[in-house]
Amino acid sequence: MAQFNHRNIEILQNLNYEVHVAANFTHYGTLSGKSNQKFIDWLYKKGVAVHDVSIRRGFGKLLDNVNALLEINKLMKQEQFSFIHVHTPIASVLGRVIALKNKVPVLYTAHGFHFSKTSNKINWIIFPIEWTLSFFTKQLIVINQEDYGFAKRHLHAKYINYQAGVGINFNLLKSATISEHIEAKKTLLEKFDIPENARIIVSVGELTTRKNHRVVIEAIKKLGRSDVHYVIAGKGYLLSYLKNLAIELDLESQVHFMNYTTAIRRLNLAADVAVLPSLREGLSRAGLESIRDGVYLLGADIRGIKDYIVNDQVGRTFNPYDSEELATLLVKTIDMKRTKLNQESVDKLMIFDRKNIDKQMRDVYKKMGTGNDNRLRNTVGR
């Protein structure tokens, strides 16, 4: 459904599948309209069947999601799919319910369970739903070690695999140079009229409570340095709040909002430090990309971030509720020079490389496409 990446589609087509993508292309979340249209155009170019369905994030969009159930049910009856691959929480619930009705095997990639050791207690209301539907899931993929351990202990999918995210091109790690860093930083300074001697902190993520940019702004206040500037790439409902917080803390000239951008590598190349302060993540791509682009990462000490901060050469973790701890880490790291990761660090990170992930996905798709003669047995898992 949603979050289907380009490489998965190409893998399926190389395996001679006819691929359909069903997602809400009308209300497309935090993507830009341009990016949404670019993806649609790419799908049509690849010969993928595109279905615009009314799935909406959150249980509050009940009517839309009831309509989506009917749309998905009609689609499954028409197309007689060999299997379906669902991703986001609401889509995974709707998809599995209708797949059970139509006896279609399901592959579910959980991009971070909403219930975790650090999540709010209210999030655990989802667990009974996930537990029940796991009986009707042929293949579950989880993308961080905490979720993998939990799934193995408590869920009942026929197969449960750990996969380290959607894959990052770590070959780019070897190509980043100091000259690229200097050039990218110069461009960023000019864009926001930042002084030449400034130190740059970047964060990539939606402007939401979960992404927790507030703690970084508060930490910068504690630094007491006018030469430290913070650039946030993303859009969301907290834009006005974060702007007002910067004004309230007398940091208006030091906090800059970039809106949604696809030029993440250029942003990371310009940075002196990247901060990923999220309160909850599945396996944040933003953090992996910052490491790949050669910037030191300070990440929240939560699942889905600490998985890839493999040692102090890559980055360090902090309590995402503690701006004092983050400020202390910034004091130690903001003036550090960029250095190449040693081979030991690179070897540890290669589990997240897209070649490794693509091989795993190819094997999973092959397995999903076999033995579907008894579709009901495959649908209900064990």
CSV table of C-alpha atoms in Angstrom, one decimal:
chain,number,residue,atom,x,y,z
A,1,MET,CA,0.0,0.0,0.0
A,2,ALA,CA,1.8,3.2,1.1
A,3,GLN,CA,5.6,3.4,1.6
A,4,PHE,CA,6.2,1.0,-1.3
A,5,ASN,CA,9.6,1.9,-2.5
A,6,HIS,CA,10.8,1.9,-6.1
A,7,ARG,CA,13.3,-1.0,-5.7
A,8,ASN,CA,10.6,-3.4,-4.3
A,9,ILE,CA,8.5,-2.8,-7.4
A,10,GLU,CA,11.5,-3.5,-9.7
A,11,ILE,CA,12.3,-6.7,-7.8
A,12,LEU,CA,8.7,-7.9,-8.2
A,13,GLN,CA,8.7,-7.1,-11.9
A,14,ASN,CA,12.1,-8.9,-12.3
A,15,LEU,CA,10.4,-11.9,-10.8
A,16,ASN,CA,7.7,-11.6,-13.5
A,17,TYR,CA,4.9,-10.3,-11.2
A,18,GLU,CA,2.2,-7.9,-12.4
A,19,VAL,CA,2.4,-5.2,-9.8
A,20,HIS,CA,-0.4,-3.1,-8.5
A,21,VAL,CA,0.0,-0.2,-6.0
A,22,ALA,CA,-3.0,0.9,-4.0
A,23,ALA,CA,-2.5,4.1,-1.9
A,24,ASN,CA,-4.0,7.4,-1.2
A,25,PHE,CA,-2.6,9.6,-3.9
A,26,THR,CA,-5.0,12.4,-3.2
A,27,HIS,CA,-4.2,13.0,0.5
A,28,TYR,CA,-0.5,12.1,0.4
A,29,GLY,CA,0.7,13.2,3.8
A,30,THR,CA,4.0,15.0,4.2
A,31,LEU,CA,5.2,14.5,0.7
A,32,SER,CA,5.2,17.6,-1.6
A,33,GLY,CA,2.7,17.6,-4.4
A,34,LYS,CA,5.6,17.5,-6.9
A,35,SER,CA,7.1,14.4,-5.3
A,36,ASN,CA,3.7,12.7,-5.2
A,37,GLN,CA,3.1,13.3,-8.9
A,38,LYS,CA,6.7,12.3,-9.7
A,39,PHE,CA,6.1,8.9,-8.0
A,40,ILE,CA,2.8,8.4,-9.9
A,41,ASP,CA,4.4,9.2,-13.2
A,42,TRP,CA,7.2,6.7,-12.4
A,43,LEU,CA,4.6,4.0,-11.6
A,44,TYR,CA,2.9,4.5,-15.0
A,45,LYS,CA,6.2,4.5,-16.8
A,46,LYS,CA,7.0,1.2,-15.2
A,47,GLY,CA,3.7,-0.3,-16.2
A,48,VAL,CA,2.4,-0.5,-12.7
A,49,ALA,CA,-1.4,-0.6,-12.1
A,50,VAL,CA,-2.2,2.5,-9.9
A,51,HIS,CA,-5.2,2.5,-7.6
A,52,ASP,CA,-6.1,5.6,-5.7
A,53,VAL,CA,-7.9,4.4,-2.5
A,54,SER,CA,-9.2,6.5,0.4
A,55,ILE,CA,-7.0,5.1,3.2
A,56,ARG,CA,-6.2,7.8,5.7
A,57,ARG,CA,-3.8,7.9,8.6
A,58,GLY,CA,-5.4,7.7,12.1
A,59,PHE,CA,-8.6,6.1,13.3
A,60,GLY,CA,-10.2,9.5,13.3
A,61,LYS,CA,-10.7,9.3,9.6
A,62,LEU,CA,-13.2,6.5,10.1
A,63,LEU,CA,-15.6,7.2,7.1
A,64,ASP,CA,-12.7,7.4,4.6
A,65,ASN,CA,-11.2,4.1,6.0
A,66,VAL,CA,-14.6,2.4,5.8
A,67,ASN,CA,-14.8,3.4,2.2
A,68,ALA,CA,-11.2,2.2,1.7
A,69,LEU,CA,-12.3,-1.3,3.0
A,70,LEU,CA,-15.0,-1.4,0.3
A,71,GLU,CA,-12.5,-0.3,-2.4
A,72,ILE,CA,-9.9,-2.8,-1.4
A,73,ASN,CA,-12.4,-5.6,-1.2
A,74,LYS,CA,-13.6,-4.8,-4.7
A,75,LEU,CA,-10.0,-4.6,-5.9
A,76,MET,CA,-9.1,-8.0,-4.5
A,77,LYS,CA,-12.2,-9.7,-6.0
A,78,GLN,CA,-11.3,-8.2,-9.4
A,79,GLU,CA,-7.6,-8.9,-9.5
A,80,GLN,CA,-7.2,-12.3,-7.6
A,81,PHE,CA,-3.8,-11.3,-6.2
A,82,SER,CA,-1.1,-13.9,-5.5
A,83,PHE,CA,-0.4,-11.9,-2.3
A,84,ILE,CA,-0.4,-8.4,-1.0
A,85,HIS,CA,2.3,-6.4,0.7
A,86,VAL,CA,1.1,-3.8,3.3
A,87,HIS,CA,3.1,-1.3,5.3
A,88,THR,CA,1.5,1.5,7.4
A,89,PRO,CA,-0.6,0.7,10.5
A,90,ILE,CA,-4.0,1.6,9.1
A,91,ALA,CA,-3.3,0.1,5.7
A,92,SER,CA,-2.0,-3.1,7.3
A,93,VAL,CA,-5.2,-3.5,9.4
A,94,LEU,CA,-7.6,-2.8,6.4
A,95,GLY,CA,-5.5,-4.9,4.0
A,96,ARG,CA,-5.3,-7.9,6.3
A,97,VAL,CA,-9.0,-7.9,7.2
A,98,ILE,CA,-10.0,-7.9,3.5
A,99,ALA,CA,-7.2,-10.3,2.6
A,100,LEU,CA,-8.6,-12.8,5.1
A,101,LYS,CA,-12.1,-12.4,3.6
A,102,ASN,CA,-10.7,-13.0,0.1
A,103,LYS,CA,-8.2,-15.7,1.2
A,104,VAL,CA,-5.2,-13.7,-0.1
A,105,PRO,CA,-1.8,-14.3,1.7
A,106,VAL,CA,-0.3,-11.1,3.3
A,107,LEU,CA,3.2,-9.8,3.7
A,108,TYR,CA,3.4,-7.0,6.3
A,109,THR,CA,6.4,-4.8,6.8
A,110,ALA,CA,6.0,-3.1,10.2
A,111,HIS,CA,7.9,0.2,10.0
A,112,GLY,CA,8.1,0.4,13.8
A,113,PHE,CA,5.3,-0.8,16.1
A,114,HIS,CA,3.4,2.1,17.7
A,115,PHE,CA,3.7,0.3,21.0
A,116,SER,CA,7.3,0.0,22.3
A,117,LYS,CA,9.3,0.4,25.5
A,118,THR,CA,9.3,4.2,25.1
A,119,SER,CA,5.9,4.9,23.6
A,120,ASN,CA,2.9,6.3,25.5
A,121,LYS,CA,0.7,3.8,27.3
A,122,ILE,CA,-2.2,4.8,25.1
A,123,ASN,CA,-0.4,3.4,22.1
A,124,TRP,CA,-0.7,-0.1,23.6
A,125,ILE,CA,-4.4,-0.1,22.7
A,126,ILE,CA,-3.2,-1.1,19.3
A,127,PHE,CA,-1.5,-4.3,20.5
A,128,PRO,CA,-4.6,-6.5,20.7
A,129,ILE,CA,-5.4,-5.6,17.1
A,130,GLU,CA,-1.9,-6.4,16.0
A,131,TRP,CA,-1.8,-9.6,18.0
A,132,THR,CA,-5.1,-10.8,16.5
A,133,LEU,CA,-4.2,-10.0,12.9
A,134,SER,CA,-0.8,-11.6,13.3
A,135,PHE,CA,-2.6,-15.0,13.1
A,136,PHE,CA,-3.6,-14.0,9.5
A,137,THR,CA,-0.2,-12.7,8.4
A,138,LYS,CA,1.9,-15.1,6.4
A,139,GLN,CA,5.1,-13.0,6.5
A,140,LEU,CA,6.0,-10.3,9.0
A,141,ILE,CA,9.1,-8.1,8.5
A,142,VAL,CA,10.3,-5.9,11.3
A,143,ILE,CA,13.0,-3.3,10.8
A,144,ASN,CA,14.7,-2.9,14.3
A,145,GLN,CA,16.0,-5.4,16.8
A,146,GLU,CA,13.6,-4.4,19.6
A,147,ASP,CA,10.5,-5.0,17.4
A,148,TYR,CA,12.0,-8.3,16.2
A,149,GLY,CA,12.5,-9.6,19.7
A,150,PHE,CA,8.9,-8.5,20.6
A,151,ALA,CA,7.4,-10.1,17.5
A,152,LYS,CA,9.2,-13.4,18.1
A,153,ARG,CA,7.9,-13.6,21.7
A,154,HIS,CA,4.3,-12.3,21.3
A,155,LEU,CA,3.1,-12.4,17.6
A,156,HIS,CA,2.0,-15.3,15.5
A,157,ALA,CA,2.8,-14.6,11.8
A,158,LYS,CA,3.8,-17.8,10.0
A,159,TYR,CA,7.3,-16.3,9.2
A,160,ILE,CA,8.9,-13.4,11.1
A,161,ASN,CA,12.1,-11.8,9.6
A,162,TYR,CA,14.4,-9.0,10.7
A,163,GLN,CA,15.4,-6.6,7.9
A,164,ALA,CA,17.5,-3.5,8.5
A,165,GLY,CA,15.2,-0.9,7.0
A,166,VAL,CA,14.6,-0.2,3.3
A,167,GLY,CA,18.2,0.1,2.4
A,168,ILE,CA,20.7,2.9,2.0
A,169,ASN,CA,23.3,3.3,-0.8
A,170,PHE,CA,26.4,3.2,1.5
A,171,ASN,CA,28.7,3.4,-1.5
A,172,LEU,CA,28.1,7.1,-1.3
A,173,LEU,CA,29.9,7.1,2.1
A,174,LYS,CA,33.2,6.6,0.3
A,175,SER,CA,32.6,9.5,-2.1
A,176,ALA,CA,31.9,12.4,0.4
A,177,THR,CA,34.9,14.7,0.5
A,178,ILE,CA,35.8,17.7,2.6
A,179,SER,CA,35.6,20.0,-0.4
A,180,GLU,CA,32.0,18.9,-1.0
A,181,HIS,CA,31.3,19.7,2.7
A,182,ILE,CA,32.8,23.2,2.3
A,183,GLU,CA,30.9,23.9,-1.0
A,184,ALA,CA,27.5,22.6,0.3
A,185,LYS,CA,27.9,24.6,3.6
A,186,LYS,CA,28.7,27.8,1.6
A,187,THR,CA,25.5,27.3,-0.4
A,188,LEU,CA,23.4,26.8,2.8
A,189,LEU,CA,24.9,29.8,4.5
A,190,GLU,CA,24.0,32.0,1.5
A,191,LYS,CA,20.5,30.6,1.4
A,192,PHE,CA,19.6,31.6,4.9
A,193,ASP,CA,22.0,34.5,5.2
A,194,ILE,CA,24.0,32.8,8.0
A,195,PRO,CA,27.5,34.2,8.9
A,196,GLU,CA,30.5,32.5,7.4
A,197,ASN,CA,32.0,31.3,10.7
A,198,ALA,CA,28.7,29.5,11.8
A,199,ARG,CA,28.5,25.9,12.9
A,200,ILE,CA,25.5,24.1,11.4
A,201,ILE,CA,23.2,21.6,13.1
A,202,VAL,CA,20.7,19.9,10.8
A,203,SER,CA,17.6,17.7,11.5
A,204,VAL,CA,15.4,16.0,8.9
A,205,GLY,CA,11.8,15.2,9.8
A,206,GLU,CA,8.2,16.3,10.0
A,207,LEU,CA,7.4,19.2,12.3
A,208,THR,CA,5.5,17.0,14.7
A,209,THR,CA,5.5,16.2,18.4
A,210,ARG,CA,7.0,12.7,17.7
A,211,LYS,CA,10.0,14.2,15.8
A,212,ASN,CA,10.7,16.4,18.9
A,213,HIS,CA,12.7,19.3,17.3
A,214,ARG,CA,11.8,21.3,20.4
A,215,VAL,CA,14.6,19.6,22.5
A,216,VAL,CA,17.2,20.7,20.0
A,217,ILE,CA,16.1,24.4,20.1
A,218,GLU,CA,16.2,24.3,23.9
A,219,ALA,CA,19.7,22.7,23.9
A,220,ILE,CA,21.0,25.4,21.6
A,221,LYS,CA,19.7,28.0,24.1
A,222,LYS,CA,21.7,26.3,26.8
A,223,LEU,CA,24.8,26.4,24.6
A,224,GLY,CA,24.8,30.2,24.7
A,225,ARG,CA,26.6,30.4,21.3
A,226,SER,CA,25.4,32.8,18.7
A,227,ASP,CA,27.5,31.1,16.0
A,228,VAL,CA,25.5,27.9,16.2
A,229,HIS,CA,22.6,27.7,13.7
A,230,TYR,CA,19.9,25.0,13.4
A,231,VAL,CA,18.4,24.1,10.0
A,232,ILE,CA,15.2,21.9,10.0
A,233,ALA,CA,14.1,20.2,6.8
A,234,GLY,CA,10.4,19.2,6.9
A,235,LYS,CA,6.9,20.4,7.1
A,236,GLY,CA,4.1,19.8,9.6
A,237,TYR,CA,1.6,21.2,12.1
A,238,LEU,CA,4.1,22.4,14.6
A,239,LEU,CA,5.7,25.0,12.3
A,240,SER,CA,4.2,28.0,14.1
A,241,TYR,CA,4.9,26.6,17.5
A,242,LEU,CA,8.5,26.0,16.8
A,243,LYS,CA,9.0,29.4,15.2
A,244,ASN,CA,7.4,31.0,18.3
A,245,LEU,CA,9.6,28.9,20.6
A,246,ALA,CA,12.7,30.2,18.8
A,247,ILE,CA,11.4,33.8,19.2
A,248,GLU,CA,10.6,33.2,22.9
A,249,LEU,CA,14.2,31.9,23.5
A,250,ASP,CA,15.7,34.7,21.5
A,251,LEU,CA,17.0,32.3,18.8
A,252,GLU,CA,14.9,33.6,15.9
A,253,SER,CA,18.0,34.4,13.8
A,254,GLN,CA,19.6,31.0,14.6
A,255,VAL,CA,16.8,28.6,13.8
A,256,HIS,CA,15.9,28.1,10.1
A,257,PHE,CA,13.0,26.2,8.5
A,258,MET,CA,13.7,24.6,5.1
A,259,ASN,CA,10.3,23.0,4.5
A,260,TYR,CA,10.1,19.6,2.6
A,261,THR,CA,13.1,18.9,0.4
A,262,THR,CA,14.5,16.0,-1.6
A,263,ALA,CA,18.1,17.5,-1.4
A,264,ILE,CA,18.9,15.7,1.8
A,265,ARG,CA,22.5,14.8,0.8
A,266,ARG,CA,23.3,18.4,0.1
A,267,LEU,CA,21.9,19.4,3.5
A,268,ASN,CA,23.9,16.7,5.3
A,269,LEU,CA,27.1,17.6,3.4
A,270,ALA,CA,26.6,21.2,4.7
A,271,ALA,CA,26.2,20.1,8.3
A,272,ASP,CA,28.7,20.0,11.1
A,273,VAL,CA,26.4,17.8,13.3
A,274,ALA,CA,23.1,16.1,12.6
A,275,VAL,CA,20.6,15.6,15.4
A,276,LEU,CA,17.8,13.1,15.3
A,277,PRO,CA,15.8,13.7,18.5
A,278,SER,CA,12.7,11.6,17.8
A,279,LEU,CA,10.6,10.1,20.6
A,280,ARG,CA,9.6,7.1,18.5
A,281,GLU,CA,11.0,5.6,15.3
A,282,GLY,CA,10.9,2.4,13.3
A,283,LEU,CA,14.3,2.7,11.7
A,284,SER,CA,14.8,6.3,10.8
A,285,ARG,CA,16.2,6.7,7.2
A,286,ALA,CA,17.2,10.3,8.1
A,287,GLY,CA,19.8,9.1,10.6
A,288,LEU,CA,21.2,6.5,8.2
A,289,GLU,CA,21.5,9.1,5.5
A,290,SER,CA,23.4,11.5,7.7
A,291,ILE,CA,25.9,8.8,8.6
A,292,ARG,CA,26.2,7.9,4.9
A,293,ASP,CA,26.9,11.5,4.0
A,294,GLY,CA,29.7,11.8,6.6
A,295,VAL,CA,28.1,13.9,9.3
A,296,TYR,CA,28.4,13.0,12.9
A,297,LEU,CA,25.0,11.9,14.4
A,298,LEU,CA,23.5,12.7,17.8
A,299,GLY,CA,20.5,10.5,18.0
A,300,ALA,CA,17.8,9.8,20.6
A,301,ASP,CA,18.5,6.7,22.6
A,302,ILE,CA,15.5,4.8,21.3
A,303,ARG,CA,14.9,1.7,19.1
A,304,GLY,CA,15.3,2.4,15.4
A,305,ILE,CA,18.1,5.0,16.0
A,306,LYS,CA,20.5,3.3,18.4
A,307,ASP,CA,20.5,0.3,16.1
A,308,TYR,CA,22.9,2.1,13.7
A,309,ILE,CA,24.9,4.3,16.1
A,310,VAL,CA,27.2,1.4,16.3
A,311,ASN,CA,30.0,3.2,18.1
A,312,ASP,CA,31.3,6.7,19.1
A,313,GLN,CA,32.9,7.2,15.8
A,314,VAL,CA,29.5,7.2,14.1
A,315,GLY,CA,27.7,9.2,16.7
A,316,ARG,CA,26.3,9.2,20.2
A,317,THR,CA,22.9,8.8,21.8
A,318,PHE,CA,21.0,11.0,24.3
A,319,ASN,CA,17.8,11.0,26.3
A,320,PRO,CA,15.3,12.8,23.9
A,321,TYR,CA,13.6,14.5,26.9
A,322,ASP,CA,16.8,16.0,28.2
A,323,SER,CA,18.0,19.2,26.5
A,324,GLU,CA,20.8,19.5,29.1
A,325,GLU,CA,22.3,16.2,28.0
A,326,LEU,CA,22.0,17.1,24.3
A,327,ALA,CA,23.6,20.5,25.0
A,328,THR,CA,26.5,18.7,26.7
A,329,LEU,CA,27.0,16.5,23.6
A,330,LEU,CA,26.8,19.5,21.3
A,331,VAL,CA,29.6,21.2,23.3
A,332,LYS,CA,31.8,18.1,22.7
A,333,THR,CA,30.9,17.6,19.0
A,334,ILE,CA,29.9,20.9,17.3
A,335,ASP,CA,33.5,21.9,16.6
A,336,MET,CA,34.8,18.5,15.5
A,337,LYS,CA,36.3,18.2,12.1
A,338,ARG,CA,34.8,15.7,9.7
A,339,THR,CA,36.7,12.4,9.6
A,340,LYS,CA,36.3,9.2,7.6
A,341,LEU,CA,34.8,6.2,9.3
A,342,ASN,CA,37.3,3.3,9.8
A,343,GLN,CA,36.7,0.0,8.1
A,344,GLU,CA,35.3,-1.7,11.2
A,345,SER,CA,32.6,0.9,11.5
A,346,VAL,CA,31.7,0.7,7.8
A,347,ASP,CA,31.6,-3.1,8.0
A,348,LYS,CA,29.1,-2.9,10.9
A,349,LEU,CA,26.9,-0.5,8.9
A,350,MET,CA,26.7,-2.6,5.7
A,351,ILE,CA,23.8,-4.6,7.1
A,352,PHE,CA,21.8,-1.4,6.2
A,353,ASP,CA,23.1,-1.3,2.6
A,354,ARG,CA,20.4,-1.6,-0.1
A,355,LYS,CA,22.1,-4.5,-1.8
A,356,ASN,CA,21.7,-6.6,1.3
A,357,ILE,CA,18.1,-5.4,1.8
A,358,ASP,CA,17.2,-6.1,-1.9
A,359,LYS,CA,18.6,-9.6,-1.6
A,360,GLN,CA,16.4,-10.3,1.5
A,361,MET,CA,13.3,-8.8,-0.3
A,362,ARG,CA,13.9,-10.9,-3.4
A,363,ASP,CA,14.0,-14.1,-1.2
A,364,VAL,CA,10.8,-13.0,0.7
A,365,TYR,CA,8.9,-12.3,-2.5
A,366,LYS,CA,9.9,-15.7,-4.0
A,367,LYS,CA,8.6,-17.4,-0.8
A,368,MET,CA,5.4,-15.4,-0.9
A,369,GLY,CA,4.7,-16.4,-4.5
A,370,THR,CA,5.0,-20.2,-3.8
A,371,GLY,CA,2.5,-22.6,-2.3
A,372,ASN,CA,-0.5,-20.4,-2.8
A,373,ASP,CA,-2.6,-23.2,-4.1
A,374,ASN,CA,-4.0,-23.6,-0.6
A,375,ARG,CA,-4.7,-19.8,-0.1
A,376,LEU,CA,-6.7,-20.1,3.1
A,377,ARG,CA,-4.0,-22.0,4.9
A,378,ASN,CA,-1.3,-19.5,3.8
A,379,THR,CA,-3.6,-16.6,4.8
A,380,VAL,CA,-4.2,-17.7,8.4
A,381,GLY,CA,-0.4,-18.3,9.1
A,382,ARG,CA,0.3,-21.4,11.2
